[in-house]
CSV table of C-alpha atoms in Angstrom, one decimal:
chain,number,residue,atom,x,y,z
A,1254,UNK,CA,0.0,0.0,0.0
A,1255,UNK,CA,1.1,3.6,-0.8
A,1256,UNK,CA,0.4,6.6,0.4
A,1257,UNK,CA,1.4,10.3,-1.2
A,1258,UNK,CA,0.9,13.6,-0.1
A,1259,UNK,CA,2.4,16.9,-0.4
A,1260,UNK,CA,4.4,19.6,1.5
A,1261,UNK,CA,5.5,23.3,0.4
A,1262,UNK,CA,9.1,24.2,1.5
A,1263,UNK,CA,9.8,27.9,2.7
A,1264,UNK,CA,11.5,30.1,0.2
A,1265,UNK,CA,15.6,29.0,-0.1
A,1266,UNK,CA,18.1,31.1,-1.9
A,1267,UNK,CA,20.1,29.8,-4.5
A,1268,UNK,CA,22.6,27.3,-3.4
A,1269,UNK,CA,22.3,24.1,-1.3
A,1270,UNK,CA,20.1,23.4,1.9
A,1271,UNK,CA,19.4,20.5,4.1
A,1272,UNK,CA,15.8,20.0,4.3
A,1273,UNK,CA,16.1,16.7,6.5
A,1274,UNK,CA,14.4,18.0,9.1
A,1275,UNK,CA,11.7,19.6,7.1
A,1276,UNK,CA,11.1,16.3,5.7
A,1277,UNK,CA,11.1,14.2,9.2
A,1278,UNK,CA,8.8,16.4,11.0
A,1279,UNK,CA,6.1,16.2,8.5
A,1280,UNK,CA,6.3,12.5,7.7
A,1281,UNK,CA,3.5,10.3,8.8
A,1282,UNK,CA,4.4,7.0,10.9
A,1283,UNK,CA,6.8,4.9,9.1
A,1284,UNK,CA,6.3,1.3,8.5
A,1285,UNK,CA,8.7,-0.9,9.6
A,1286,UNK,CA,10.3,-1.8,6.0
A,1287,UNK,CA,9.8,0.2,2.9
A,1288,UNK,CA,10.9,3.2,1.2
A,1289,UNK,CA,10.1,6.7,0.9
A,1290,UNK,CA,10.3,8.7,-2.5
A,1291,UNK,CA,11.3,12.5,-2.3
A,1292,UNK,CA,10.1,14.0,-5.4
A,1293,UNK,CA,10.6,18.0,-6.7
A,1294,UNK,CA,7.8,19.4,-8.5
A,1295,UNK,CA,9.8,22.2,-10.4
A,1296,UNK,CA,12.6,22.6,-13.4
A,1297,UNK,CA,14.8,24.6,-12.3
A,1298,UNK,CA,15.7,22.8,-8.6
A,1299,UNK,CA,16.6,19.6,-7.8
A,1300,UNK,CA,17.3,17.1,-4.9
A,1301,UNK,CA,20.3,14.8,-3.9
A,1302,UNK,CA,21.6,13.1,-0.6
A,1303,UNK,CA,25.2,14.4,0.5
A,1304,UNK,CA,27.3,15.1,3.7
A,1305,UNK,CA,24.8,16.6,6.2
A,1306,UNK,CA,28.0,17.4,8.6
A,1307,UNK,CA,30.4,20.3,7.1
A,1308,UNK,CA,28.3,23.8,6.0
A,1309,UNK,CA,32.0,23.5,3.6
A,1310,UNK,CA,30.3,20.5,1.0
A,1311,UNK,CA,27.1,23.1,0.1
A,1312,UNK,CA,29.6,26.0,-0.4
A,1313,UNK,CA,32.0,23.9,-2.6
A,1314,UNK,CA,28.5,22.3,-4.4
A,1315,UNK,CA,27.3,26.0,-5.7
A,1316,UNK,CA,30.8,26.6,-6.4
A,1317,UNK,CA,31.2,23.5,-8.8
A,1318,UNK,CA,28.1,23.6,-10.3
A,1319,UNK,CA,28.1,27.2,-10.7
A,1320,UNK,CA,31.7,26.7,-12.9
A,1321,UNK,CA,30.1,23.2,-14.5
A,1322,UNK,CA,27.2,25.6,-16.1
A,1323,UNK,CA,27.6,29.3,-15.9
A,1324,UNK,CA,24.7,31.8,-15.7
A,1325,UNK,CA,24.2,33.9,-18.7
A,1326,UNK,CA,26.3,31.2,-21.2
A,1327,UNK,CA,25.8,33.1,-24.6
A,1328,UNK,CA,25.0,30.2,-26.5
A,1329,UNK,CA,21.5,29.8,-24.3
A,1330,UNK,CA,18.1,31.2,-26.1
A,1331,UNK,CA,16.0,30.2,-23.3
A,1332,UNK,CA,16.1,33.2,-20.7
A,1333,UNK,CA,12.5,33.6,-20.4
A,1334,UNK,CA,13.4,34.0,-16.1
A,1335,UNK,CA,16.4,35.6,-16.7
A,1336,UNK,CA,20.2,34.5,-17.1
A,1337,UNK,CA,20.1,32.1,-14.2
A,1338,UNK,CA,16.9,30.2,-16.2
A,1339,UNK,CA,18.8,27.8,-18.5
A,1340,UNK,CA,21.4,27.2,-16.5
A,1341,UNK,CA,19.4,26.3,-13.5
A,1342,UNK,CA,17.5,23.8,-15.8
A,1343,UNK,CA,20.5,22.1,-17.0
A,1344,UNK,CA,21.9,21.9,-13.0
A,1345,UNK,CA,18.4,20.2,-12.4
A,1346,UNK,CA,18.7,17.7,-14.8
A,1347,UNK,CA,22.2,16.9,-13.5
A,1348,UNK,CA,21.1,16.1,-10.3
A,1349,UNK,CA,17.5,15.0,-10.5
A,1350,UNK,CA,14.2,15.3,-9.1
A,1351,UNK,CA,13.7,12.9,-6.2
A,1352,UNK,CA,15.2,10.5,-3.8
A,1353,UNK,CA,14.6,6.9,-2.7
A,1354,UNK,CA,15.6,6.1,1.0
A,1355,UNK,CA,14.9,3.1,2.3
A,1356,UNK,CA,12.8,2.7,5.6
A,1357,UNK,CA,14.6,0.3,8.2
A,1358,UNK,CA,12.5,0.6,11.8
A,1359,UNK,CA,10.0,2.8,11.2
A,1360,UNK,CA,12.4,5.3,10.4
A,1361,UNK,CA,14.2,6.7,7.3
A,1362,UNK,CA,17.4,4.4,7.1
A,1363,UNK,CA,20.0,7.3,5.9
A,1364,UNK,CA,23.8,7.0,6.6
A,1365,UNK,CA,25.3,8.8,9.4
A,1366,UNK,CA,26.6,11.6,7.6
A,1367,UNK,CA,23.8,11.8,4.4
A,1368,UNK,CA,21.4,14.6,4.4
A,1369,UNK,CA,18.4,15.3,1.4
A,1370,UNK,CA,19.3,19.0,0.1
A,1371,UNK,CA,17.1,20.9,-2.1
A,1372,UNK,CA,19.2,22.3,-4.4
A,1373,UNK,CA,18.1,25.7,-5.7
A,1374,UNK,CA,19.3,26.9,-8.5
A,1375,UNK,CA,17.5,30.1,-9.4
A,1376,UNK,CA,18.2,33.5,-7.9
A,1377,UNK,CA,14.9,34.3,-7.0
A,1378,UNK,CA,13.6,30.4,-6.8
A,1379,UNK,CA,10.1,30.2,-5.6
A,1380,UNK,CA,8.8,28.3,-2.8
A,1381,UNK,CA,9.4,25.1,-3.3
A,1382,UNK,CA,6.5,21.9,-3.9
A,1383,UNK,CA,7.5,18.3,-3.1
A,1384,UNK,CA,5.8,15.2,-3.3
A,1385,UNK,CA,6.4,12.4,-0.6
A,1386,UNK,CA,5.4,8.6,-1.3
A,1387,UNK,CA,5.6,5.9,0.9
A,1388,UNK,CA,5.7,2.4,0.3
């Protein structure tokens, strides 16, 4: 059985956030075994899990992926939002839109040092939409 639901995120500026927390606190009880699918409703922000321990990792993130795909890149067309739009479309795709973790305990079953991040790649990104599934 499978449940889904949604929950709005409050406004992040560009670059890398750990929404763990966010996530945990409105989760329903967990089974004891399963998995729970993190999923982004938008094109220009993604989600990953990564080191949830040095605030170093989300500064070095926007700097590499910030170098990997430059804002204002001459050869984009599509700057409908400005010259962070394409490039904040391509940085979603690189990363993705959700995440699987598996549920061990009635709890999410994450390594010691992994935390989910929204990653938010506009400058003036909105509030963010994501859709939770359990299974």
């Amino acid at each position: 059985m499978a449940i889904t639901f949604d929950i709005q995120l409050p406004h992040y500026n560009r670059g890398f956030h750990l929404i763990t927390d966010q996530i945990k606190r409105q989760l329903p009880s967990l089974p004891e075994h399963g998995l729970v699918v993190v999923f982004i409703k938008h094109t220009s922000a993604a989600l990953t899990l990564n080191e949830n321990a040095d605030p170093d990792v989300r500064h070095d993130f926007n700097s590499f992926f910030n170098h990997l795909v430059p804002d204002g890149t001459s050869y984009f067309i599509h700057t409908f939002e400005g010259e962070d739009d394409m490039s904040a479309h391509i940085k979603a795709s690189l990363l993705g839109a959700s995440v699987t973790i598996p549920i061990k305990d009635h709890k999410l079953n994450l390594g010691t040092w992994q935390g989910i991040y929204l990653c938010e790649f506009h400058n003036g990104g909105d509030r963010r939409k994501l859709s939770i599934t359990i299974l």
